[in-house]
Coordinates of C-alpha atoms and ligand atoms in Angstrom, one line a residue:
M1 CA 0.0 -0.3 0.1
V2 CA 1.3 3.4 -0.8
E3 CA 2.3 5.6 2.0
Q4 CA 2.5 9.4 2.5
E5 CA 3.7 11.6 5.6
V6 CA 2.5 14.9 6.7
D7 CA 2.4 16.7 9.8
W8 CA -1.6 17.4 9.6
L9 CA -4.4 15.6 8.1
I10 CA -7.8 17.1 7.3
A11 CA -11.0 15.3 6.1
G12 CA -13.3 17.9 4.8
S13 CA -13.3 20.9 2.4
G14 CA -15.7 23.1 4.2
A15 CA -15.2 26.2 6.9
A16 CA -13.7 24.0 9.4
G17 CA -11.2 21.7 7.2
M18 CA -9.8 24.7 5.1
T19 CA -9.5 26.7 8.3
G20 CA -7.8 24.4 10.1
A21 CA -5.4 23.7 6.9
V22 CA -4.1 27.2 6.6
A23 CA -3.7 28.0 10.2
A24 CA -1.5 24.7 10.6
N25 CA 0.5 25.8 7.5
Q26 CA 1.2 29.0 9.1
L27 CA 2.3 27.6 12.2
G28 CA 4.7 25.5 10.4
G29 CA 3.1 22.5 9.4
T30 CA 3.0 20.4 6.3
V31 CA -0.9 19.9 5.5
L32 CA -3.2 17.4 3.2
L33 CA -6.5 18.1 3.1
V34 CA -8.9 15.2 1.5
E35 CA -12.7 15.7 0.4
K36 CA -14.7 12.9 -0.8
N37 CA -16.9 14.7 -3.1
P38 CA -15.7 16.1 -6.8
V39 CA -16.2 19.5 -5.7
Y40 CA -15.1 21.1 -2.5
G41 CA -16.8 23.6 -0.2
G42 CA -19.5 21.3 1.7
T43 CA -22.5 23.1 2.9
T44 CA -20.5 26.0 3.9
A45 CA -20.8 26.6 0.2
K46 CA -24.6 26.7 0.1
S47 CA -24.6 28.9 3.2
G48 CA -24.9 32.6 4.0
G49 CA -21.3 32.5 5.2
V50 CA -22.0 35.0 8.2
I51 CA -20.0 34.3 11.3
W52 CA -20.7 35.0 14.8
I53 CA -17.9 36.2 16.7
P54 CA -18.8 38.3 20.2
G55 CA -15.7 40.8 20.8
N56 CA -14.2 41.0 17.3
H57 CA -11.4 43.3 16.5
R58 CA -13.7 44.6 13.7
Q59 CA -16.5 45.9 16.1
P60 CA -14.9 49.3 17.4
A61 CA -14.4 50.9 14.0
A62 CA -18.2 50.1 13.2
G63 CA -19.1 52.0 16.9
I64 CA -19.8 48.6 18.4
S65 CA -18.9 48.2 22.1
D66 CA -18.5 44.3 23.1
S67 CA -16.4 42.1 24.9
I68 CA -15.2 38.5 25.2
E69 CA -16.6 38.6 28.9
E70 CA -20.2 39.8 27.5
G71 CA -19.7 36.9 24.9
Y72 CA -19.4 34.5 27.5
T73 CA -22.1 35.8 29.8
Y74 CA -24.5 35.4 26.7
L75 CA -23.2 32.1 25.7
K76 CA -23.3 30.7 29.4
G77 CA -27.0 32.3 29.8
L78 CA -28.4 30.7 26.9
I79 CA -26.5 27.1 27.1
G80 CA -26.0 26.8 30.8
D81 CA -24.2 23.9 31.8
S82 CA -25.3 21.6 28.9
V83 CA -22.0 22.3 27.6
A84 CA -18.6 22.2 29.3
D85 CA -17.7 25.6 30.7
A86 CA -14.1 25.7 29.5
R87 CA -15.4 25.0 25.8
L88 CA -18.0 28.2 26.2
R89 CA -15.0 30.0 27.6
A90 CA -12.7 28.9 25.0
Y91 CA -15.3 29.9 22.2
A92 CA -15.6 33.3 23.6
Q93 CA -11.9 34.0 24.4
R94 CA -10.5 32.3 21.1
A95 CA -13.3 33.3 18.3
P96 CA -11.9 36.6 18.0
E97 CA -8.7 35.6 18.2
M98 CA -9.4 33.0 15.2
L99 CA -10.8 35.9 13.0
E100 CA -7.9 38.0 13.7
F101 CA -5.6 35.4 12.7
M102 CA -7.3 34.3 9.7
M103 CA -7.8 37.8 8.4
E104 CA -4.2 38.5 8.9
H105 CA -2.8 35.0 7.1
S106 CA -5.5 34.4 4.7
H107 CA -7.9 36.1 2.3
I108 CA -10.9 35.8 4.6
H109 CA -12.2 39.2 5.1
Y110 CA -15.3 40.1 7.4
T111 CA -17.2 43.2 8.5
P112 CA -19.8 43.5 11.1
L113 CA -23.3 43.5 10.4
P114 CA -24.5 46.4 12.7
N115 CA -28.2 45.7 12.8
Y116 CA -28.0 42.0 13.0
M117 CA -28.9 41.1 16.3
D118 CA -28.3 38.1 18.5
Y119 CA -31.3 35.9 18.8
Y120 CA -32.2 36.0 22.4
E121 CA -32.8 39.7 23.7
H122 CA -33.9 38.3 27.5
V123 CA -30.2 36.7 27.9
P124 CA -27.7 38.8 29.6
G125 CA -24.5 39.7 27.5
Y126 CA -27.3 40.2 24.4
K127 CA -26.0 42.9 21.7
Q128 CA -28.3 44.3 19.1
G129 CA -25.8 43.8 16.4
G130 CA -22.1 43.5 15.3
R131 CA -21.4 40.2 16.3
S132 CA -22.6 38.5 13.2
M133 CA -20.4 39.3 10.1
D134 CA -20.7 39.4 6.6
S135 CA -17.9 38.1 4.3
A136 CA -16.7 40.4 1.6
P137 CA -17.4 39.4 -2.0
F138 CA -14.7 37.7 -4.4
N139 CA -14.0 37.6 -7.7
M140 CA -13.9 33.8 -8.9
R141 CA -11.4 34.7 -11.3
K142 CA -8.6 34.7 -8.8
L143 CA -9.0 31.1 -8.2
G144 CA -8.4 30.3 -11.7
R145 CA -9.4 26.6 -12.8
A146 CA -9.7 25.5 -9.2
G147 CA -12.9 27.8 -9.5
G148 CA -14.5 25.0 -11.9
S149 CA -14.5 22.6 -8.9
M150 CA -16.1 24.7 -6.2
R151 CA -19.6 23.7 -5.3
R152 CA -21.9 26.5 -6.6
G153 CA -24.9 27.2 -8.1
H154 CA -27.4 26.7 -5.2
Y155 CA -29.3 29.7 -5.2
K156 CA -29.1 30.1 -9.1
G157 CA -32.4 31.1 -10.8
L158 CA -34.1 31.2 -7.3
M159 CA -34.3 35.3 -6.9
M160 CA -31.8 37.5 -8.9
P161 CA -29.2 36.4 -11.5
F162 CA -26.7 38.3 -9.8
N163 CA -25.1 37.4 -6.2
V164 CA -25.4 39.7 -3.2
T165 CA -24.0 40.3 0.1
V166 CA -26.2 40.0 3.5
V167 CA -25.9 44.0 3.4
E168 CA -26.8 44.2 -0.3
G169 CA -29.9 41.7 0.3
M170 CA -31.4 43.7 2.8
R171 CA -31.1 47.0 1.2
L172 CA -32.8 45.7 -1.6
Q173 CA -35.6 44.3 0.3
R174 CA -36.3 48.0 1.3
M175 CA -37.7 48.2 -2.3
D176 CA -36.9 52.5 -2.1
M177 CA -34.9 54.2 -4.6
G178 CA -31.7 53.5 -3.0
A179 CA -32.8 49.7 -3.3
Y180 CA -33.5 50.3 -7.2
L181 CA -30.4 51.8 -8.0
L182 CA -28.6 49.2 -6.2
G183 CA -30.2 46.5 -8.0
L184 CA -29.6 48.4 -11.5
K185 CA -26.1 48.7 -10.8
L186 CA -25.3 44.9 -9.4
L187 CA -27.3 43.8 -12.5
L188 CA -25.2 46.1 -14.8
R189 CA -22.0 44.9 -13.4
Y190 CA -23.4 41.2 -14.1
M191 CA -24.5 41.7 -17.6
L192 CA -21.2 43.6 -18.7
D193 CA -19.0 40.5 -17.5
I194 CA -19.7 38.8 -20.6
P195 CA -17.1 36.4 -21.2
A196 CA -17.7 35.0 -17.3
R197 CA -21.3 34.7 -18.2
L198 CA -20.7 33.1 -21.7
K199 CA -18.5 30.8 -19.9
R200 CA -20.2 29.8 -16.9
Q201 CA -23.3 31.4 -16.9
E202 CA -22.8 32.4 -13.2
D203 CA -21.9 35.4 -11.4
N204 CA -18.2 35.7 -10.9
R205 CA -18.7 37.8 -7.9
V206 CA -19.8 35.0 -5.2
T207 CA -20.5 36.3 -1.8
L208 CA -21.7 34.5 1.2
G209 CA -20.8 31.2 2.0
P210 CA -19.3 30.7 -1.8
A211 CA -17.4 33.7 -0.9
L212 CA -15.8 32.5 2.4
V213 CA -15.0 29.3 0.5
A214 CA -13.5 30.7 -2.4
R215 CA -11.4 33.1 -0.2
L216 CA -10.4 30.3 2.1
R217 CA -9.4 28.2 -1.2
R218 CA -7.4 30.9 -2.7
S219 CA -5.4 31.0 0.7
M220 CA -4.7 27.2 0.5
M221 CA -3.5 27.7 -3.0
D222 CA -1.2 30.6 -2.1
R223 CA 0.3 28.2 0.5
D224 CA 0.5 25.2 -1.8
I225 CA -1.4 23.2 0.4
P226 CA -2.7 20.2 -1.4
M227 CA -6.6 19.4 -1.5
W228 CA -7.2 15.9 -2.8
L229 CA -10.8 16.1 -4.2
D230 CA -12.8 12.5 -4.8
S231 CA -10.9 11.1 -1.9
P232 CA -12.6 9.9 1.2
M233 CA -11.3 9.5 4.4
K234 CA -12.2 5.8 4.9
E235 CA -10.8 4.9 8.8
L236 CA -8.6 6.0 11.1
I237 CA -5.1 4.3 11.9
V238 CA -4.3 4.2 15.5
E239 CA -1.1 3.1 16.9
D240 CA -0.5 2.7 20.8
G241 CA -3.6 4.1 21.5
R242 CA -2.9 7.2 19.5
V243 CA -4.3 8.2 16.0
C244 CA -1.4 8.5 13.9
G245 CA -3.0 9.0 10.3
A246 CA -5.9 7.6 8.1
L247 CA -6.7 5.5 5.1
I248 CA -7.8 7.8 2.0
S249 CA -9.2 6.3 -1.0
H250 CA -7.5 8.5 -3.9
Q251 CA -7.4 7.7 -7.7
G252 CA -8.5 4.3 -7.5
Q253 CA -5.9 3.0 -4.6
D254 CA -6.1 3.3 -0.8
I255 CA -3.2 5.5 0.5
R256 CA -2.1 5.2 4.1
V257 CA -1.4 8.9 5.3
K258 CA 0.7 9.3 8.3
A259 CA 0.0 12.2 9.9
R260 CA 2.7 13.5 12.7
R261 CA 0.8 15.8 14.6
G262 CA -2.7 14.9 14.2
V263 CA -6.0 14.1 12.2
L264 CA -8.7 16.8 11.8
L265 CA -12.1 15.4 11.2
A266 CA -14.3 18.2 9.6
T267 CA -16.6 16.0 7.5
G268 CA -19.6 17.9 8.4
G269 CA -22.9 16.3 9.8
F270 CA -25.0 13.4 9.2
S271 CA -28.1 14.8 8.0
H272 CA -27.8 12.7 4.7
N273 CA -27.4 9.7 6.8
V274 CA -31.3 8.3 7.2
E275 CA -30.1 5.4 9.6
L276 CA -28.1 7.5 12.2
R277 CA -31.3 10.2 11.9
Q278 CA -33.6 7.4 12.8
Q279 CA -31.3 6.2 15.5
F280 CA -31.0 9.9 17.1
Q281 CA -33.5 12.3 16.2
Q282 CA -37.0 12.5 16.6
A283 CA -39.5 11.0 14.1
P284 CA -40.8 11.5 11.8
T285 CA -37.0 12.1 10.1
G286 CA -35.2 11.6 7.1
S287 CA -32.9 13.0 4.7
D288 CA -35.5 14.7 2.4
W289 CA -35.6 17.7 4.3
T290 CA -32.2 19.0 4.8
A291 CA -30.5 21.7 2.9
A292 CA -27.1 20.5 3.8
A293 CA -24.6 19.5 1.2
P294 CA -24.6 15.7 0.0
G295 CA -21.6 15.1 1.6
A296 CA -22.9 15.3 5.3
T297 CA -23.3 11.5 6.0
G298 CA -21.8 11.4 9.0
D299 CA -18.4 9.8 8.0
G300 CA -16.3 11.5 10.7
I301 CA -18.5 11.0 13.4
I302 CA -18.6 7.1 12.5
M303 CA -14.9 6.9 12.2
G304 CA -14.7 8.4 15.7
Q305 CA -17.4 6.4 17.1
K306 CA -15.3 3.2 15.8
I307 CA -12.2 4.0 17.9
G308 CA -14.2 4.6 21.1
A309 CA -15.3 8.4 20.5
E310 CA -17.9 9.8 23.2
L311 CA -21.0 11.5 21.0
G312 CA -23.2 14.4 22.2
F313 CA -26.3 16.4 20.9
M314 CA -27.1 13.7 18.2
G315 CA -30.8 14.3 18.8
S316 CA -30.2 18.0 17.6
A317 CA -29.5 20.0 14.4
W318 CA -29.4 23.3 13.2
W319 CA -33.1 23.4 12.6
S320 CA -34.7 25.5 9.9
P321 CA -37.9 25.5 7.9
T322 CA -37.0 24.2 4.2
F323 CA -38.9 23.5 1.1
T324 CA -38.3 21.2 -1.8
M325 CA -38.2 22.4 -5.2
P326 CA -39.7 20.0 -7.9
D327 CA -36.1 19.6 -9.2
G328 CA -35.2 18.0 -6.1
R329 CA -33.3 21.3 -4.2
T330 CA -34.3 21.9 -0.8
V331 CA -34.0 25.3 0.1
A332 CA -33.8 27.1 3.6
L333 CA -36.8 29.2 4.3
I334 CA -35.0 31.8 6.7
S335 CA -36.0 34.9 5.7
G336 CA -39.6 34.8 3.9
K337 CA -41.5 33.6 6.9
S338 CA -42.3 36.5 8.5
Y339 CA -43.5 39.2 6.7
P340 CA -47.3 40.8 6.7
S341 CA -50.1 39.2 5.6
S342 CA -48.7 35.5 6.1
I343 CA -49.3 32.8 8.7
M344 CA -48.1 29.0 9.0
V345 CA -50.8 26.8 10.0
N346 CA -51.0 23.1 10.4
K347 CA -53.4 20.6 9.1
Q348 CA -55.8 21.8 11.7
G349 CA -55.9 24.9 10.5
K350 CA -54.3 26.6 13.5
R351 CA -51.0 28.5 13.8
F352 CA -48.4 26.7 16.1
A353 CA -45.9 29.3 16.7
N354 CA -44.7 32.5 16.3
E355 CA -43.5 32.5 12.9
A356 CA -40.9 35.2 13.0
Q357 CA -38.9 33.7 16.0
P358 CA -35.5 31.9 15.3
Y359 CA -35.6 29.1 12.7
E360 CA -34.6 26.8 14.8
D361 CA -37.4 27.3 17.8
L362 CA -40.1 27.4 14.7
I363 CA -38.9 24.0 14.4
K364 CA -39.0 22.8 17.7
E365 CA -42.4 24.2 17.8
Q366 CA -43.3 22.5 14.8
Y367 CA -42.5 19.0 16.0
A368 CA -44.2 19.8 19.3
S369 CA -47.6 20.3 17.2
E370 CA -47.2 17.2 15.3
T371 CA -46.6 15.4 18.5
R372 CA -49.8 16.8 19.6
G373 CA -51.6 15.1 16.8
E374 CA -52.2 18.6 14.9
G375 CA -50.7 17.3 11.6
A376 CA -47.6 20.0 11.4
I377 CA -45.7 18.2 9.0
P378 CA -45.5 19.5 6.6
C379 CA -47.0 22.9 7.5
F380 CA -48.0 25.6 5.1
L381 CA -47.0 29.2 4.8
I382 CA -50.3 31.2 4.0
F383 CA -50.4 34.3 2.3
D384 CA -52.6 36.8 0.6
A385 CA -52.0 38.6 -2.9
K386 CA -51.0 41.7 -1.0
F387 CA -48.0 39.5 0.4
R388 CA -47.6 38.1 -3.1
S389 CA -47.3 41.6 -4.6
K390 CA -44.5 42.9 -2.0
Y391 CA -42.4 40.0 -0.9
S392 CA -40.8 37.0 -2.0
A393 CA -41.8 33.5 -0.4
G394 CA -39.3 31.1 -0.5
H395 CA -38.4 30.8 -4.5
L396 CA -41.4 32.9 -5.5
K397 CA -40.6 36.6 -6.5
P398 CA -42.7 39.2 -5.7
G399 CA -45.4 39.2 -8.5
K400 CA -48.8 40.5 -9.4
I401 CA -51.9 38.2 -9.7
E402 CA -51.1 37.9 -13.6
D403 CA -47.6 36.8 -12.8
D404 CA -49.2 33.5 -11.7
K405 CA -49.5 32.2 -14.9
K406 CA -45.7 32.5 -15.2
I407 CA -45.4 30.2 -12.2
P408 CA -43.9 26.9 -13.8
Q409 CA -46.5 24.0 -13.9
D410 CA -44.4 21.6 -11.9
T411 CA -44.3 24.0 -8.7
L412 CA -48.2 23.7 -8.6
D413 CA -48.2 20.2 -9.6
S414 CA -45.7 19.1 -6.9
G415 CA -48.0 20.6 -4.2
L416 CA -44.9 22.7 -3.4
L417 CA -47.4 26.0 -4.1
T418 CA -51.3 25.9 -3.9
I419 CA -53.5 28.9 -5.0
A420 CA -57.1 29.4 -4.7
P421 CA -59.5 32.3 -5.1
T422 CA -60.8 32.0 -1.6
L423 CA -59.2 31.2 1.7
K424 CA -62.0 28.5 2.0
A425 CA -61.0 26.9 -1.6
L426 CA -57.5 27.0 -0.4
A427 CA -58.2 25.1 2.8
Q428 CA -60.2 22.5 0.7
K429 CA -57.5 22.0 -1.5
L430 CA -54.8 21.4 1.1
G431 CA -57.1 19.1 3.1
I432 CA -56.9 21.9 6.2
D433 CA -59.9 22.0 8.5
T434 CA -61.8 24.5 6.7
P435 CA -63.7 26.3 9.8
T436 CA -60.5 26.4 11.9
L437 CA -58.7 28.1 9.4
L438 CA -61.4 30.6 8.7
D439 CA -61.5 31.3 12.2
T440 CA -57.5 31.4 12.5
V441 CA -57.6 33.9 10.2
A442 CA -60.4 36.0 11.3
R443 CA -58.7 36.4 14.4
F444 CA -55.2 36.9 13.5
N445 CA -56.5 39.7 11.1
E446 CA -58.3 41.4 13.9
N447 CA -55.3 41.4 16.0
A448 CA -52.9 42.2 13.2
R449 CA -54.7 45.3 12.4
Q450 CA -53.8 46.5 15.7
G451 CA -50.3 45.4 15.6
V452 CA -50.4 42.7 18.5
D453 CA -50.6 38.7 18.3
P454 CA -51.8 37.9 21.7
E455 CA -51.5 34.4 21.1
F456 CA -47.7 34.2 20.0
G457 CA -46.3 37.7 20.2
R458 CA -45.1 37.6 17.0
G459 CA -42.9 41.0 16.1
S460 CA -42.4 41.6 19.9
T461 CA -38.9 41.0 19.8
E462 CA -35.7 42.9 17.8
H463 CA -35.0 39.5 16.2
D464 CA -38.8 39.0 15.1
R465 CA -38.4 42.5 13.5
Y466 CA -35.2 41.5 11.6
Y467 CA -36.9 40.1 8.4
A468 CA -39.8 42.4 8.6
D469 CA -41.2 45.2 6.7
M470 CA -40.2 48.4 8.4
T471 CA -42.7 50.7 6.6
V472 CA -45.6 48.6 7.9
S473 CA -46.8 50.2 11.2
P474 CA -47.1 49.7 14.3
N475 CA -45.9 46.0 13.7
P476 CA -43.4 45.4 10.9
T477 CA -44.4 41.8 10.9
L478 CA -47.9 41.8 11.2
G479 CA -50.7 42.6 8.6
P480 CA -54.3 40.9 7.7
L481 CA -54.8 38.3 4.9
E482 CA -57.6 39.5 3.2
Q483 CA -57.0 39.8 -0.5
G484 CA -57.5 36.8 -2.7
P485 CA -56.2 35.0 -4.3
F486 CA -54.2 33.2 -1.4
Y487 CA -51.2 31.0 -1.7
A488 CA -49.8 28.2 0.6
L489 CA -46.1 27.3 0.5
R490 CA -45.4 23.7 1.7
C491 CA -42.8 23.6 4.6
D492 CA -41.0 20.8 6.1
P493 CA -39.1 20.8 9.4
G494 CA -35.5 21.0 7.9
D495 CA -32.3 21.8 8.8
L496 CA -28.8 23.3 7.8
D497 CA -27.2 20.2 9.1
T498 CA -27.0 18.3 12.3
K499 CA -25.0 19.6 15.1
G500 CA -24.5 16.1 17.2
G501 CA -21.3 14.5 17.0
L502 CA -17.8 13.7 18.4
L503 CA -17.6 15.2 21.8
C504 CA -14.3 17.6 22.3
D505 CA -12.7 19.2 24.8
E506 CA -11.8 22.7 25.0
H507 CA -8.8 22.2 22.6
G508 CA -10.9 20.5 19.9
R509 CA -9.5 17.2 21.1
V510 CA -11.7 14.4 20.8
T511 CA -12.6 12.4 24.1
N512 CA -13.8 8.9 24.6
T513 CA -16.6 7.4 26.3
D514 CA -14.4 7.7 29.5
G515 CA -13.9 11.2 29.3
E516 CA -10.4 11.0 28.3
V517 CA -8.8 12.7 25.2
I518 CA -8.1 10.4 22.3
P519 CA -4.3 11.6 21.1
G520 CA -3.9 12.6 18.1
L521 CA -7.8 13.1 17.0
Y522 CA -9.5 16.3 16.6
A523 CA -12.6 17.2 15.4
A524 CA -14.2 20.7 14.2
G525 CA -17.7 22.1 12.7
N526 CA -20.9 19.7 12.4
T527 CA -18.5 16.6 12.9
S528 CA -18.3 17.7 16.6
A529 CA -21.1 18.1 19.4
A530 CA -22.0 21.5 19.0
V531 CA -20.1 24.3 21.5
M532 CA -23.9 25.7 21.1
G533 CA -25.5 22.7 22.3
D534 CA -29.2 22.9 21.7
T535 CA -29.1 26.6 20.9
Y536 CA -28.6 28.9 18.1
P537 CA -27.3 32.1 19.6
G538 CA -27.2 34.3 16.8
A539 CA -26.5 34.5 12.8
G540 CA -23.2 32.8 12.1
A541 CA -22.8 30.5 14.9
T542 CA -22.4 27.3 13.4
I543 CA -19.6 28.8 10.8
G544 CA -18.3 30.6 13.2
S545 CA -17.9 27.9 15.7
A546 CA -16.6 25.5 12.9
M547 CA -13.6 27.9 12.2
T548 CA -12.8 28.8 16.0
F549 CA -12.5 24.8 16.8
A550 CA -10.5 23.9 13.5
Y551 CA -8.2 27.0 14.6
I552 CA -8.0 26.3 18.1
A553 CA -7.4 22.5 17.0
A554 CA -4.3 23.5 14.7
Q555 CA -3.0 25.7 17.5
H556 CA -3.2 23.2 20.1
A557 CA -1.4 20.4 17.7
F558 CA 1.3 22.9 16.4
G559 CA 1.8 24.6 19.7
E560 CA 2.8 21.0 21.1
L561 CA 4.9 21.0 18.3
S562 CA 7.0 24.0 18.9
R563 CA 7.2 23.2 22.7
S564 CA 8.8 19.7 22.0
D565 CA 11.2 21.1 19.4
A566 CA 12.2 24.0 21.9
A567 CA 12.6 21.4 24.5
Ligands
FAD1 C1 -28.7 27.5 3.3 C2 -27.9 27.4 4.2 C3 -27.6 28.7 4.9 C4 -26.8 28.9 5.8 N1 -26.2 30.0 6.5 C5 -25.3 29.9 7.4 C6 -24.8 31.3 8.0 O1 -24.9 32.4 7.0 N2 -24.1 30.8 9.1 C7 -23.7 30.1 9.5 O2 -23.0 29.8 10.5 N3 -24.2 28.7 9.0 C8 -24.6 28.7 8.1 N4 -25.4 27.5 7.7 C9 -24.8 26.1 8.4 C10 -23.2 26.0 7.8 O3 -23.5 26.4 6.6 C11 -22.9 24.6 8.3 O4 -23.3 24.3 9.5 C12 -21.1 24.8 8.1 O5 -20.9 25.4 7.2 C13 -20.7 23.4 8.5 O6 -19.2 23.5 7.9 P1 -18.4 22.1 8.5 O7 -17.0 22.6 8.0 O8 -18.6 21.6 9.5 O9 -19.0 21.4 7.2 P2 -19.5 21.6 5.5 O10 -19.1 22.7 4.9 O11 -20.2 20.5 5.3 O12 -17.7 20.7 4.8 C14 -17.5 18.9 5.0 C15 -17.0 18.4 4.0 O13 -16.6 17.1 4.3 C16 -16.8 16.4 3.3 N5 -16.6 15.0 3.7 C17 -17.6 14.0 4.1 N6 -17.1 12.8 4.2 C18 -15.9 12.9 4.0 C19 -14.7 12.2 3.8 N7 -15.1 10.7 4.7 N8 -13.6 12.2 3.8 C20 -13.5 13.6 3.1 N9 -14.4 14.7 3.1 C21 -15.4 14.1 3.5 C22 -18.0 16.9 2.7 O14 -18.3 16.3 1.3 C23 -18.0 18.6 2.5 O15 -17.3 19.0 1.7 C24 -26.1 27.4 6.6 C25 -26.6 26.3 6.0 C26 -27.6 26.3 4.8 C27 -27.8 25.0 4.1

């Protein structure tokens, strides 16, 4: 069997894997990163790319006051003792350190989003903005041929032909003159990039998760860090109780790669592994509703478990409503669930939650409604013609009634979208309890006109009002559903990936079922049991923690190297 030797071997080319690669290389190690798919980027490349970093070095320039201690207070207040205190402290202290290090030593570039608030304002240490951060766009030309093997195209054709940053997306939603001019500028730039469009038919200026992935990939290329595509890690090699490498399938042969300083498992979660989901997660479950990339089949978790690793939070996921397009793409519904003149209902025709609350909590409520026997899976986002004319719902752009004719037939035939002239007809088409739905909407409308939601308190927090229509008062998330036709978008209890996995210590080292460290084995990202526990503190908490613990792991492995070299 062919043998190779490096200092640091990484499985997985998402945010965790590539951050671990750049950090280890900067610290002096030789690195090999292997990716099982023919394309790199994982779920990170499908994501918004937002990172959540309390007390980060970019906040003062944006006029935001924050600190490591406040970040820790917020995490502790939210997560409590369900995660080891040392890990929470490690996150609070080292996430800002990671960001500064990576901005200095790689192409990644982040700016605080001053209005993107933490998700729970009742928790001490909460901030109204500035911890969630937006990636700078990136020109794919700078990747040369390597750009061709990056996972792309997720959002293509859903809304706009060009890519937007988080800030641009929010500005465009305002639908005022500024938004119009920005849209025009972005469209013009896209249209004028003729060579790129002729070649790939995609916007060369990538934003969000693709920008993060492209920036990390460029950083790896600058450092000549090899990335083997189509090369799954199959099994860990253990000698004398220490993980000293792994077996990689590469170009038709098995290669034994020895890793002097350790192996970093960064293979994402297990959202596409039906067996693991059924073993650990609440029913009904499966792999159809996840928006994660297909590589998330739990490989790293299984490899770790085989050598005795302890697992944590396997019942949890980064929950989010999703819907599945007729072509099979599953799309997360993060922003379109809380605009005025819409509600979410179960089969009984009842609302079951505050639709504007954080997506993770909404899905927990959806499962609770299902458990009560109310038929909440799937549920329906119901909206009226006024909503339709102003806001997007999932993949559906704002449009007039005449535009309904342009809706592809398979969108209707698949049951993804249902349209009817009256609410009664809509309920009948969907098989929803008609009198209850009419009663739900009548009550909701009466309260919405006053700007209140006595049942669920929608619009009562800063977070609820983030994805809302600020031109609507007194409550920017509330408005009556009264103008036909009426629409229903079918929504599932999906996720952005799972968050359970290998239990690690504060250095990113995997621990075994006796609570001892497994020497030489590290995990980060969704392969590890989330440092955020069963919570979602704010936008970017998943990529923020993936990058932070990959960085911490590299620092630990190579910190040891420098110490032993000096001795
Ligand atoms: C639509 C959407 C939007 C999101 N937006 C955000 C956001 O803005 N901010 C945020 O924090 N989170 C967001 N998330 C969640 C976030 O994208 C993920 O939690 C995060 O990217 C996971 O990173 P990772 O490095 O752990 O795994 P991934 O990015 O999934 O990378 C894992 C890689 O490992 C590879 N792999 C698997 N098995 C093997 C093996 N045996 N050998 C080698 N390679 C292997 C996979 O193919 C994959 O490429 C979003 C998710 C979605 C779907």
